[in-house]
Amino acid sequence: MKTKTLYFTRFKIAAYAALIALALTGTLSCQRGVEPEPEPTAEGETLSEIYAPYFRIGAAVAGGEYGYDTFRANDNAEAVIAEFSSLTAENAMKAGVIHPTANSWNYAAADKIVSWATARDIGVRGHALVWHQQTGTWMFTDGGTQEEKKAFARANMKAHIEAMLARYGSRVEWWDVVNEAISDSSTGSIYRTDSPWYQAYGDATFIRDAFAFARAANPDVKLYYNDYSMVSAGKRARTIQMIDELDLVRDGLIDGVGMQSHWQIDSPSTSEIQSAIDDFSALGIDVQITELDIVCSSAELPLLAARYAEIFRVLRDNSDKISSVTLWGVADDHTWLTDFHGFTNYPLLWDANFEPKDAYRAVTEF
Ligand code: G3I
């Protein structure tokens, strides 16, 4: 009996010692700032499970607008879409699609995306409240003075933003409030002055109005400025100048920048990506990768996986600055790149039959 008790006591002491050692090791590694090694990817883990320690992983989807519904594109589509932790409306929430005339709304496609996602606790990104494209011409008037043109457009913008924020409330957690308002040129205005919004206002203050209207409509949702070529130092500098001169950070009107990230097999470099993340993060705001895809011909397809591996390594290394990474599409059956470039593109993680590609494995096995 005595021996047994002694044995049990020694065992308890050893067990407690082991627990204390474990706790100390865990604490020490956190104190050293050394992130514990991420768990090895368990067989069958989804994208969102694998990326939960890093950031939301998302995809652009269609809810039937323009005759394409991602959810019905393949028998496997819903299972694939369910791998993501965030969805962006590719076209369904654009003003010209959802609010084509002053008194008409096409909510069905956007409602489908929001309902499907929120029923599965998947976040939704709203895209985009104010853009120079896919916007109903009814929002502007050619008549009158500059002030009258501005007043007309401003009232329509305010009504549109208030209606969108009211309908979707906090079910849409992040909004691309203004999309692509910065000039691609290093000469002249830093703004896209041919935008109908710029033309109506006569200046860029429509950008500040859009953020102010959205913030007032729902202070709980996160507001982003979204644009492409943010890895270009010049365009990035112009974007930062805009944020500064419109006092968007100072007045608490902006929460982050969306870097669209329509990239190529061989560019931008990882250092260019890092510089962009650093420059925007230095403003004290969030960074989101909002429209990632990679121009990829059939000849380039063997190079795609390594490119995604390289990009996602940089993104994971910056997960303290990045809250979300969204691919601009789910599978290769539907990508804007094919029409835009005039050749069939294979830019995404699943193939046209919604089967995972080597690119998917490059992003999930690391
Ligand atoms: O599907 C119809 C087809 O049936 C019809 O015959 C044809 C006639 O034009 O239109 C087809 O719909 C097209 C739709 O893409 C297909 O998904 C629309 O015309 C076309 O306007 C639409 O283009 C969208 C584009 O924005 C509009 O500028 C793309 O889907 C969409 O991926 C793209 O996304 C933008 C982001 O919003 C902002 N950043 C750049 C990105 C790429 O341009």
mmCIF file of C-alpha atoms and ligand atoms in Angstrom:
data_model
loop_
_atom_site.group_PDB
_atom_site.id
_atom_site.type_symbol
_atom_site.label_atom_id
_atom_site.label_comp_id
_atom_site.label_asym_id
_atom_site.label_seq_id
_atom_site.Cartn_x
_atom_site.Cartn_y
_atom_site.Cartn_z
ATOM 1 C CA MET A 1 0.000 0.000 0.000
ATOM 2 C CA LYS A 2 2.786 2.309 1.103
ATOM 3 C CA THR A 3 4.792 1.673 -2.110
ATOM 4 C CA LYS A 4 1.688 2.292 -4.212
ATOM 5 C CA THR A 5 1.036 5.603 -2.444
ATOM 6 C CA LEU A 6 4.688 6.619 -2.864
ATOM 7 C CA TYR A 7 4.537 5.715 -6.573
ATOM 8 C CA PHE A 8 1.327 7.690 -7.035
ATOM 9 C CA THR A 9 2.821 10.695 -5.218
ATOM 10 C CA ARG A 10 5.959 10.600 -7.356
ATOM 11 C CA PHE A 11 3.759 10.293 -10.454
ATOM 12 C CA LYS A 12 1.713 13.333 -9.409
ATOM 13 C CA ILE A 13 4.877 15.367 -8.778
ATOM 14 C CA ALA A 14 6.217 14.370 -12.190
ATOM 15 C CA ALA A 15 2.903 15.210 -13.843
ATOM 16 C CA TYR A 16 2.698 18.623 -12.173
ATOM 17 C CA ALA A 17 6.343 19.307 -13.108
ATOM 18 C CA ALA A 18 5.564 18.420 -16.716
ATOM 19 C CA LEU A 19 2.509 20.706 -16.742
ATOM 20 C CA ILE A 20 4.516 23.579 -15.218
ATOM 21 C CA ALA A 21 7.298 23.038 -17.775
ATOM 22 C CA LEU A 22 4.758 23.052 -20.608
ATOM 23 C CA ALA A 23 3.143 26.229 -19.306
ATOM 24 C CA LEU A 24 6.523 27.930 -18.873
ATOM 25 C CA THR A 25 7.648 26.930 -22.378
ATOM 26 C CA GLY A 26 4.403 28.224 -23.863
ATOM 27 C CA THR A 27 4.660 31.474 -21.890
ATOM 28 C CA LEU A 28 8.335 31.917 -22.623
ATOM 29 C CA SER A 29 7.862 31.419 -26.361
ATOM 30 C CA CYS A 30 5.031 34.009 -26.330
ATOM 31 C CA GLN A 31 7.186 36.351 -24.198
ATOM 32 C CA ARG A 32 10.033 35.973 -26.707
ATOM 33 C CA GLY A 33 7.468 37.020 -29.318
ATOM 34 C CA VAL A 34 8.170 33.784 -31.087
ATOM 35 C CA GLU A 35 4.880 32.708 -32.627
ATOM 36 C CA PRO A 36 4.261 29.030 -31.886
ATOM 37 C CA GLU A 37 4.710 27.021 -35.062
ATOM 38 C CA PRO A 38 1.322 26.809 -36.822
ATOM 39 C CA GLU A 39 -0.206 23.388 -36.493
ATOM 40 C CA PRO A 40 0.637 21.164 -39.443
ATOM 41 C CA THR A 41 -2.213 21.165 -41.937
ATOM 42 C CA ALA A 42 -4.473 18.351 -40.947
ATOM 43 C CA GLU A 43 -5.787 16.230 -43.791
ATOM 44 C CA GLY A 44 -9.063 17.724 -45.083
ATOM 45 C CA GLU A 45 -8.772 21.108 -43.352
ATOM 46 C CA THR A 46 -10.527 23.821 -45.332
ATOM 47 C CA LEU A 47 -8.920 27.055 -46.535
ATOM 48 C CA SER A 48 -10.632 29.025 -43.774
ATOM 49 C CA GLU A 49 -9.473 26.564 -41.082
ATOM 50 C CA ILE A 50 -5.898 26.649 -42.352
ATOM 51 C CA TYR A 51 -5.891 30.447 -42.559
ATOM 52 C CA ALA A 52 -7.807 31.155 -39.349
ATOM 53 C CA PRO A 53 -4.511 31.950 -37.533
ATOM 54 C CA TYR A 54 -3.557 34.446 -40.269
ATOM 55 C CA PHE A 55 -6.474 36.312 -41.870
ATOM 56 C CA ARG A 56 -9.868 35.863 -43.500
ATOM 57 C CA ILE A 57 -9.533 34.051 -46.828
ATOM 58 C CA GLY A 58 -12.158 35.041 -49.343
ATOM 59 C CA ALA A 59 -13.437 34.878 -52.891
ATOM 60 C CA ALA A 60 -15.502 37.017 -55.224
ATOM 61 C CA VAL A 61 -18.786 35.352 -56.134
ATOM 62 C CA ALA A 62 -21.737 36.059 -58.401
ATOM 63 C CA GLY A 63 -25.323 35.604 -57.273
ATOM 64 C CA GLY A 64 -26.851 35.332 -60.748
ATOM 65 C CA GLU A 65 -26.225 38.848 -62.036
ATOM 66 C CA TYR A 66 -25.158 38.974 -65.694
ATOM 67 C CA GLY A 67 -26.439 35.395 -65.985
ATOM 68 C CA TYR A 68 -23.754 33.761 -63.854
ATOM 69 C CA ASP A 69 -24.301 32.211 -60.424
ATOM 70 C CA THR A 70 -21.159 30.860 -58.762
ATOM 71 C CA PHE A 71 -23.211 28.778 -56.362
ATOM 72 C CA ARG A 72 -24.866 26.895 -59.232
ATOM 73 C CA ALA A 73 -21.880 26.746 -61.570
ATOM 74 C CA ASN A 74 -20.983 23.186 -60.556
ATOM 75 C CA ASP A 75 -22.318 20.360 -58.346
ATOM 76 C CA ASN A 76 -19.250 20.956 -56.157
ATOM 77 C CA ALA A 77 -19.521 24.760 -56.125
ATOM 78 C CA GLU A 78 -21.191 25.286 -52.753
ATOM 79 C CA ALA A 79 -18.764 22.930 -51.009
ATOM 80 C CA VAL A 80 -15.862 24.826 -52.543
ATOM 81 C CA ILE A 81 -17.292 28.267 -51.677
ATOM 82 C CA ALA A 82 -17.846 27.063 -48.105
ATOM 83 C CA GLU A 83 -14.049 26.727 -47.763
ATOM 84 C CA PHE A 84 -13.798 30.524 -47.578
ATOM 85 C CA SER A 85 -14.298 32.763 -44.545
ATOM 86 C CA SER A 86 -15.280 35.848 -46.552
ATOM 87 C CA LEU A 87 -17.191 36.474 -49.777
ATOM 88 C CA THR A 88 -17.186 39.585 -51.960
ATOM 89 C CA ALA A 89 -19.992 40.422 -54.392
ATOM 90 C CA GLU A 90 -18.138 40.506 -57.717
ATOM 91 C CA ASN A 91 -20.835 42.634 -59.424
ATOM 92 C CA ALA A 92 -24.099 42.223 -57.499
ATOM 93 C CA MET A 93 -23.640 45.227 -55.201
ATOM 94 C CA LYS A 94 -22.309 47.673 -57.781
ATOM 95 C CA ALA A 95 -24.558 50.708 -58.093
ATOM 96 C CA GLY A 96 -25.277 50.128 -61.776
ATOM 97 C CA VAL A 97 -26.338 46.545 -61.067
ATOM 98 C CA ILE A 98 -28.293 46.885 -57.814
ATOM 99 C CA HIS A 99 -29.648 50.441 -58.295
ATOM 100 C CA PRO A 100 -29.875 50.931 -62.063
ATOM 101 C CA THR A 101 -32.355 53.819 -61.940
ATOM 102 C CA ALA A 102 -33.428 56.257 -59.246
ATOM 103 C CA ASN A 103 -36.467 54.203 -58.307
ATOM 104 C CA SER A 104 -35.465 50.629 -59.188
ATOM 105 C CA TRP A 105 -33.437 48.117 -57.217
ATOM 106 C CA ASN A 106 -32.189 44.639 -58.144
ATOM 107 C CA TYR A 107 -31.469 43.133 -54.749
ATOM 108 C CA ALA A 108 -31.859 39.434 -55.581
ATOM 109 C CA ALA A 109 -28.260 38.552 -56.438
ATOM 110 C CA ALA A 110 -26.757 40.526 -53.559
ATOM 111 C CA ASP A 111 -29.353 39.203 -51.111
ATOM 112 C CA LYS A 112 -28.511 35.651 -52.158
ATOM 113 C CA ILE A 113 -24.798 36.158 -51.499
ATOM 114 C CA VAL A 114 -25.422 37.810 -48.121
ATOM 115 C CA SER A 115 -27.983 35.213 -47.011
ATOM 116 C CA TRP A 116 -25.844 32.253 -48.087
ATOM 117 C CA ALA A 117 -22.776 33.646 -46.352
ATOM 118 C CA THR A 118 -24.380 34.796 -43.101
ATOM 119 C CA ALA A 119 -26.200 31.449 -42.742
ATOM 120 C CA ARG A 120 -22.732 29.851 -42.649
ATOM 121 C CA ASP A 121 -21.067 32.519 -40.516
ATOM 122 C CA ILE A 122 -18.972 33.594 -43.505
ATOM 123 C CA GLY A 123 -18.123 37.321 -43.662
ATOM 124 C CA VAL A 124 -19.236 39.522 -46.556
ATOM 125 C CA ARG A 125 -17.353 42.349 -48.270
ATOM 126 C CA GLY A 126 -19.510 44.919 -50.041
ATOM 127 C CA HIS A 127 -18.149 46.068 -53.390
ATOM 128 C CA ALA A 128 -18.429 48.951 -54.256
ATOM 129 C CA LEU A 129 -20.482 51.939 -53.136
ATOM 130 C CA VAL A 130 -18.879 54.627 -55.359
ATOM 131 C CA TRP A 131 -17.059 53.833 -58.605
ATOM 132 C CA HIS A 132 -16.647 55.531 -61.986
ATOM 133 C CA GLN A 133 -17.764 52.318 -63.728
ATOM 134 C CA GLN A 134 -20.996 50.313 -63.525
ATOM 135 C CA THR A 135 -22.840 53.320 -62.127
ATOM 136 C CA GLY A 136 -26.222 54.490 -63.367
ATOM 137 C CA THR A 137 -26.017 57.715 -65.355
ATOM 138 C CA TRP A 138 -29.186 58.781 -63.528
ATOM 139 C CA MET A 139 -26.981 59.694 -60.563
ATOM 140 C CA PHE A 140 -25.599 62.683 -62.478
ATOM 141 C CA THR A 141 -27.028 65.660 -64.355
ATOM 142 C CA ASP A 142 -25.519 67.590 -67.222
ATOM 143 C CA GLY A 143 -27.641 70.625 -66.572
ATOM 144 C CA GLY A 144 -27.011 73.579 -64.292
ATOM 145 C CA THR A 145 -24.020 75.082 -62.589
ATOM 146 C CA GLN A 146 -21.161 73.101 -61.050
ATOM 147 C CA GLU A 147 -22.772 73.555 -57.646
ATOM 148 C CA GLU A 148 -26.072 72.227 -58.966
ATOM 149 C CA LYS A 149 -24.358 69.220 -60.614
ATOM 150 C CA LYS A 150 -22.565 68.516 -57.333
ATOM 151 C CA ALA A 151 -25.730 68.861 -55.250
ATOM 152 C CA PHE A 152 -27.596 66.486 -57.567
ATOM 153 C CA ALA A 153 -24.887 63.809 -57.528
ATOM 154 C CA ARG A 154 -24.236 64.238 -53.800
ATOM 155 C CA ALA A 155 -27.896 63.695 -52.919
ATOM 156 C CA ASN A 156 -28.027 60.541 -55.058
ATOM 157 C CA MET A 157 -24.774 59.209 -53.604
ATOM 158 C CA LYS A 158 -26.057 59.808 -50.063
ATOM 159 C CA ALA A 159 -29.369 58.107 -50.760
ATOM 160 C CA HIS A 160 -27.631 55.131 -52.406
ATOM 161 C CA ILE A 161 -25.129 54.623 -49.610
ATOM 162 C CA GLU A 162 -27.762 55.006 -46.886
ATOM 163 C CA ALA A 163 -30.054 52.497 -48.622
ATOM 164 C CA MET A 164 -27.241 49.943 -49.074
ATOM 165 C CA LEU A 165 -25.969 50.253 -45.504
ATOM 166 C CA ALA A 166 -29.528 50.112 -44.156
ATOM 167 C CA ARG A 167 -30.393 46.977 -46.140
ATOM 168 C CA TYR A 168 -27.329 44.939 -45.279
ATOM 169 C CA GLY A 169 -26.460 46.431 -41.918
ATOM 170 C CA SER A 170 -23.660 44.648 -40.139
ATOM 171 C CA ARG A 171 -24.143 41.494 -42.269
ATOM 172 C CA VAL A 172 -21.719 43.229 -44.653
ATOM 173 C CA GLU A 173 -18.742 43.741 -42.372
ATOM 174 C CA TRP A 174 -16.443 45.532 -44.818
ATOM 175 C CA TRP A 175 -17.264 47.972 -47.631
ATOM 176 C CA ASP A 176 -15.209 49.113 -50.580
ATOM 177 C CA VAL A 177 -16.598 52.622 -50.171
ATOM 178 C CA VAL A 178 -14.734 54.217 -53.075
ATOM 179 C CA ASN A 179 -13.108 52.216 -55.850
ATOM 180 C CA GLU A 180 -10.328 53.374 -58.221
ATOM 181 C CA ALA A 181 -10.474 57.172 -57.773
ATOM 182 C CA ILE A 182 -6.707 57.745 -58.128
ATOM 183 C CA SER A 183 -5.015 58.559 -61.427
ATOM 184 C CA ASP A 184 -2.675 56.055 -63.065
ATOM 185 C CA SER A 185 -0.581 58.970 -64.334
ATOM 186 C CA SER A 186 2.324 60.561 -62.487
ATOM 187 C CA THR A 187 1.587 63.881 -64.174
ATOM 188 C CA GLY A 188 -1.380 66.189 -63.641
ATOM 189 C CA SER A 189 -3.994 65.621 -60.954
ATOM 190 C CA ILE A 190 -3.511 62.749 -58.514
ATOM 191 C CA TYR A 191 -7.182 61.972 -59.091
ATOM 192 C CA ARG A 192 -9.068 60.172 -61.890
ATOM 193 C CA THR A 193 -10.579 63.434 -63.150
ATOM 194 C CA ASP A 194 -12.632 61.739 -65.881
ATOM 195 C CA SER A 195 -14.703 60.003 -63.180
ATOM 196 C CA PRO A 196 -18.333 61.174 -63.398
ATOM 197 C CA TRP A 197 -18.144 61.743 -59.646
ATOM 198 C CA TYR A 198 -15.126 64.021 -60.022
ATOM 199 C CA GLN A 199 -16.818 65.765 -62.935
ATOM 200 C CA ALA A 200 -20.049 66.300 -60.971
ATOM 201 C CA TYR A 201 -18.279 67.649 -57.910
ATOM 202 C CA GLY A 202 -15.563 69.551 -59.745
ATOM 203 C CA ASP A 203 -13.083 68.091 -57.262
ATOM 204 C CA ALA A 204 -12.269 64.961 -55.220
ATOM 205 C CA THR A 205 -14.362 65.756 -52.145
ATOM 206 C CA PHE A 206 -16.893 63.152 -53.306
ATOM 207 C CA ILE A 207 -14.460 60.638 -51.843
ATOM 208 C CA ARG A 208 -14.685 62.170 -48.378
ATOM 209 C CA ASP A 209 -18.464 62.484 -48.686
ATOM 210 C CA ALA A 210 -18.773 58.778 -49.539
ATOM 211 C CA PHE A 211 -16.800 57.745 -46.452
ATOM 212 C CA ALA A 212 -18.665 60.240 -44.241
ATOM 213 C CA PHE A 213 -22.078 59.017 -45.470
ATOM 214 C CA ALA A 214 -21.106 55.383 -44.920
ATOM 215 C CA ARG A 215 -19.635 56.018 -41.464
ATOM 216 C CA ALA A 216 -22.775 57.910 -40.411
ATOM 217 C CA ALA A 217 -25.030 55.171 -41.823
ATOM 218 C CA ASN A 218 -23.389 52.388 -39.815
ATOM 219 C CA PRO A 219 -20.416 53.102 -37.518
ATOM 220 C CA ASP A 220 -19.939 49.374 -36.926
ATOM 221 C CA VAL A 221 -18.872 48.346 -40.438
ATOM 222 C CA LYS A 222 -15.333 48.775 -41.741
ATOM 223 C CA LEU A 223 -14.691 51.212 -44.581
ATOM 224 C CA TYR A 224 -12.009 50.759 -47.259
ATOM 225 C CA TYR A 225 -10.540 52.634 -50.162
ATOM 226 C CA ASN A 226 -9.969 50.029 -52.908
ATOM 227 C CA ASP A 227 -7.687 50.343 -55.951
ATOM 228 C CA TYR A 228 -5.363 48.465 -58.296
ATOM 229 C CA SER A 229 -1.606 48.921 -58.876
ATOM 230 C CA MET A 230 -1.094 49.704 -55.227
ATOM 231 C CA VAL A 231 2.308 48.012 -55.559
ATOM 232 C CA SER A 232 3.324 50.866 -57.863
ATOM 233 C CA ALA A 233 5.191 53.326 -55.649
ATOM 234 C CA GLY A 234 3.822 56.315 -57.573
ATOM 235 C CA LYS A 235 0.161 55.304 -57.438
ATOM 236 C CA ARG A 236 0.563 54.275 -53.812
ATOM 237 C CA ALA A 237 2.028 57.686 -52.979
ATOM 238 C CA ARG A 238 -0.888 59.409 -54.730
ATOM 239 C CA THR A 239 -3.319 57.236 -52.766
ATOM 240 C CA ILE A 240 -1.654 58.118 -49.482
ATOM 241 C CA GLN A 241 -1.684 61.790 -50.487
ATOM 242 C CA MET A 242 -5.448 61.529 -51.110
ATOM 243 C CA ILE A 243 -6.049 59.891 -47.721
ATOM 244 C CA ASP A 244 -3.993 62.638 -46.106
ATOM 245 C CA GLU A 245 -5.425 65.674 -47.899
ATOM 246 C CA LEU A 246 -9.010 64.495 -47.354
ATOM 247 C CA ASP A 247 -8.219 63.840 -43.657
ATOM 248 C CA LEU A 248 -9.733 60.364 -43.870
ATOM 249 C CA VAL A 249 -7.511 58.885 -41.132
ATOM 250 C CA ARG A 250 -7.458 62.046 -38.977
ATOM 251 C CA ASP A 251 -11.258 62.200 -38.902
ATOM 252 C CA GLY A 252 -11.743 58.455 -38.405
ATOM 253 C CA LEU A 253 -13.514 57.986 -41.717
ATOM 254 C CA ILE A 254 -11.411 55.142 -43.133
ATOM 255 C CA ASP A 255 -10.487 51.758 -41.646
ATOM 256 C CA GLY A 256 -8.241 50.397 -44.347
ATOM 257 C CA VAL A 257 -7.020 50.134 -47.895
ATOM 258 C CA GLY A 258 -7.958 47.362 -50.291
ATOM 259 C CA MET A 259 -5.056 46.383 -52.537
ATOM 260 C CA GLN A 260 -6.804 44.769 -55.505
ATOM 261 C CA SER A 261 -3.710 42.658 -56.472
ATOM 262 C CA HIS A 262 -4.442 41.686 -60.076
ATOM 263 C CA TRP A 263 -0.925 40.367 -60.530
ATOM 264 C CA GLN A 264 1.202 38.394 -62.999
ATOM 265 C CA ILE A 265 3.322 35.246 -62.849
ATOM 266 C CA ASP A 266 6.525 37.281 -62.641
ATOM 267 C CA SER A 267 5.431 40.597 -61.065
ATOM 268 C CA PRO A 268 5.185 42.338 -58.693
ATOM 269 C CA SER A 269 8.187 41.177 -56.711
ATOM 270 C CA THR A 270 7.818 40.123 -53.098
ATOM 271 C CA SER A 271 9.705 43.266 -52.059
ATOM 272 C CA GLU A 272 7.238 45.457 -53.960
ATOM 273 C CA ILE A 273 4.366 43.667 -52.215
ATOM 274 C CA GLN A 274 6.086 44.125 -48.855
ATOM 275 C CA SER A 275 6.661 47.842 -49.462
ATOM 276 C CA ALA A 276 2.991 48.397 -50.278
ATOM 277 C CA ILE A 277 1.836 46.570 -47.153
ATOM 278 C CA ASP A 278 4.307 48.507 -45.018
ATOM 279 C CA ASP A 279 3.383 51.924 -46.455
ATOM 280 C CA PHE A 280 -0.351 51.509 -45.902
ATOM 281 C CA SER A 281 0.074 49.859 -42.527
ATOM 282 C CA ALA A 282 2.244 52.810 -41.465
ATOM 283 C CA LEU A 283 -0.897 54.985 -41.740
ATOM 284 C CA GLY A 284 -2.273 53.001 -38.810
ATOM 285 C CA ILE A 285 -5.000 51.383 -40.885
ATOM 286 C CA ASP A 286 -5.806 47.851 -41.997
ATOM 287 C CA VAL A 287 -4.613 46.296 -45.244
ATOM 288 C CA GLN A 288 -6.780 43.897 -47.219
ATOM 289 C CA ILE A 289 -5.843 42.027 -50.369
ATOM 290 C CA THR A 290 -9.165 42.361 -52.155
ATOM 291 C CA GLU A 291 -9.020 41.026 -55.728
ATOM 292 C CA LEU A 292 -6.086 38.632 -56.003
ATOM 293 C CA ASP A 293 -5.736 36.775 -59.251
ATOM 294 C CA ILE A 294 -2.776 35.992 -61.488
ATOM 295 C CA VAL A 295 -2.814 36.393 -65.255
ATOM 296 C CA CYS A 296 -2.052 32.858 -66.407
ATOM 297 C CA SER A 297 -2.112 31.424 -69.921
ATOM 298 C CA SER A 298 -2.038 27.679 -70.523
ATOM 299 C CA ALA A 299 1.702 27.963 -71.154
ATOM 300 C CA GLU A 300 2.189 29.687 -67.775
ATOM 301 C CA LEU A 301 0.012 27.212 -65.869
ATOM 302 C CA PRO A 302 2.998 25.098 -64.663
ATOM 303 C CA LEU A 303 4.374 28.238 -62.976
ATOM 304 C CA LEU A 304 1.168 29.217 -61.157
ATOM 305 C CA ALA A 305 1.533 27.099 -58.014
ATOM 306 C CA ALA A 306 5.009 28.402 -57.204
ATOM 307 C CA ARG A 307 3.795 31.975 -57.728
ATOM 308 C CA TYR A 308 0.884 31.503 -55.325
ATOM 309 C CA ALA A 309 3.224 29.859 -52.805
ATOM 310 C CA GLU A 310 5.557 32.888 -53.009
ATOM 311 C CA ILE A 311 2.738 35.413 -52.666
ATOM 312 C CA PHE A 312 1.019 33.659 -49.780
ATOM 313 C CA ARG A 313 4.328 33.332 -47.936
ATOM 314 C CA VAL A 314 4.618 37.142 -47.966
ATOM 315 C CA LEU A 315 0.974 37.550 -46.973
ATOM 316 C CA ARG A 316 1.235 35.096 -44.070
ATOM 317 C CA ASP A 317 4.427 36.852 -42.924
ATOM 318 C CA ASN A 318 2.357 40.051 -42.777
ATOM 319 C CA SER A 319 -0.754 38.629 -41.169
ATOM 320 C CA ASP A 320 -0.371 41.187 -38.362
ATOM 321 C CA LYS A 321 -1.034 43.919 -40.968
ATOM 322 C CA ILE A 322 -3.504 42.091 -43.206
ATOM 323 C CA SER A 323 -7.012 41.165 -42.060
ATOM 324 C CA SER A 324 -8.298 39.558 -45.227
ATOM 325 C CA VAL A 325 -7.106 38.078 -48.517
ATOM 326 C CA THR A 326 -9.702 37.695 -51.250
ATOM 327 C CA LEU A 327 -9.274 35.916 -54.581
ATOM 328 C CA TRP A 328 -11.134 37.500 -57.450
ATOM 329 C CA GLY A 329 -13.131 34.417 -58.224
ATOM 330 C CA VAL A 330 -13.466 30.799 -57.129
ATOM 331 C CA ALA A 331 -12.721 28.618 -60.159
ATOM 332 C CA ASP A 332 -11.268 29.082 -63.650
ATOM 333 C CA ASP A 333 -14.701 28.685 -65.267
ATOM 334 C CA HIS A 334 -15.396 32.367 -64.538
ATOM 335 C CA THR A 335 -12.703 35.057 -64.610
ATOM 336 C CA TRP A 336 -12.752 38.594 -65.959
ATOM 337 C CA LEU A 337 -9.156 38.085 -67.104
ATOM 338 C CA THR A 338 -10.158 35.999 -70.118
ATOM 339 C CA ASP A 339 -12.297 38.754 -71.650
ATOM 340 C CA PHE A 340 -9.915 41.493 -70.522
ATOM 341 C CA HIS A 341 -6.800 39.907 -72.027
ATOM 342 C CA GLY A 342 -8.447 38.126 -74.948
ATOM 343 C CA PHE A 343 -7.043 34.683 -74.154
ATOM 344 C CA THR A 344 -8.249 31.919 -71.841
ATOM 345 C CA ASN A 345 -6.912 32.458 -68.330
ATOM 346 C CA TYR A 346 -6.341 29.918 -65.535
ATOM 347 C CA PRO A 347 -5.817 32.356 -62.621
ATOM 348 C CA LEU A 348 -7.502 30.784 -59.602
ATOM 349 C CA LEU A 349 -7.166 27.913 -57.112
ATOM 350 C CA TRP A 350 -9.780 25.587 -58.585
ATOM 351 C CA ASP A 351 -10.030 24.534 -62.235
ATOM 352 C CA ALA A 352 -13.062 25.022 -64.450
ATOM 353 C CA ASN A 353 -14.562 21.790 -63.047
ATOM 354 C CA PHE A 354 -14.138 23.057 -59.475
ATOM 355 C CA GLU A 355 -11.321 20.591 -58.831
ATOM 356 C CA PRO A 356 -8.410 21.877 -56.722
ATOM 357 C CA LYS A 357 -5.305 22.801 -58.717
ATOM 358 C CA ASP A 358 -1.656 22.642 -57.725
ATOM 359 C CA ALA A 359 -2.145 26.324 -56.856
ATOM 360 C CA TYR A 360 -4.660 25.305 -54.178
ATOM 361 C CA ARG A 361 -2.154 22.843 -52.742
ATOM 362 C CA ALA A 362 0.551 25.524 -52.852
ATOM 363 C CA VAL A 363 -1.664 27.761 -50.714
ATOM 364 C CA THR A 364 -2.810 25.060 -48.271
ATOM 365 C CA GLU A 365 0.335 22.948 -47.843
ATOM 366 C CA PHE A 366 3.156 25.036 -46.392
HETATM 367 O O1 G3I B 1 -22.415 37.549 -68.722
HETATM 368 C C1 G3I B 1 -22.793 38.608 -69.601
HETATM 369 C C2 G3I B 1 -23.035 38.073 -71.011
HETATM 370 O O2 G3I B 1 -24.142 37.166 -70.994
HETATM 371 C C3 G3I B 1 -23.338 39.221 -71.944
HETATM 372 O O3 G3I B 1 -23.446 38.731 -73.272
HETATM 373 C C4 G3I B 1 -22.205 40.253 -71.870
HETATM 374 C C5 G3I B 1 -22.559 41.450 -72.720
HETATM 375 O O4 G3I B 1 -21.632 42.465 -72.429
HETATM 376 O O5 G3I B 1 -22.034 40.700 -70.499
HETATM 377 C C6 G3I B 1 -21.684 39.645 -69.634
HETATM 378 O O6 G3I B 1 -21.558 40.164 -68.340
HETATM 379 C C7 G3I B 1 -20.294 40.775 -68.079
HETATM 380 C C8 G3I B 1 -19.853 40.293 -66.704
HETATM 381 O O7 G3I B 1 -18.616 40.926 -66.311
HETATM 382 C C9 G3I B 1 -19.638 38.775 -66.698
HETATM 383 O O8 G3I B 1 -19.353 38.416 -65.336
HETATM 384 C C10 G3I B 1 -20.472 42.284 -68.034
HETATM 385 O O9 G3I B 1 -20.805 42.756 -69.328
HETATM 386 C C11 G3I B 1 -19.171 42.921 -67.568
HETATM 387 O O10 G3I B 1 -19.350 44.325 -67.394
HETATM 388 C C12 G3I B 1 -18.726 42.338 -66.234
HETATM 389 O O11 G3I B 1 -17.430 42.856 -65.952
HETATM 390 C C13 G3I B 1 -17.081 42.985 -64.563
HETATM 391 C C14 G3I B 1 -16.136 44.167 -64.485
HETATM 392 O O12 G3I B 1 -15.655 44.318 -63.137
HETATM 393 C C15 G3I B 1 -16.835 45.419 -64.908
HETATM 394 O O13 G3I B 1 -15.882 46.457 -64.930
HETATM 395 C C16 G3I B 1 -16.385 41.727 -64.094
HETATM 396 O O14 G3I B 1 -17.293 40.639 -63.989
HETATM 397 C C17 G3I B 1 -15.742 41.952 -62.734
HETATM 398 O O15 G3I B 1 -14.915 40.840 -62.360
HETATM 399 C C18 G3I B 1 -14.863 43.204 -62.747
HETATM 400 O O16 G3I B 1 -14.379 43.401 -61.468
HETATM 401 C C19 G3I B 1 -13.583 44.595 -61.297
HETATM 402 C C20 G3I B 1 -13.816 45.096 -59.904
HETATM 403 O O17 G3I B 1 -15.189 45.339 -59.721
HETATM 404 C C21 G3I B 1 -12.986 46.336 -59.632
HETATM 405 N N1 G3I B 1 -11.564 46.051 -59.854
HETATM 406 C C22 G3I B 1 -11.285 45.548 -61.197
HETATM 407 C C23 G3I B 1 -12.087 44.285 -61.460
HETATM 408 C C24 G3I B 1 -11.761 43.733 -62.843
HETATM 409 O O18 G3I B 1 -12.198 44.625 -63.826
#
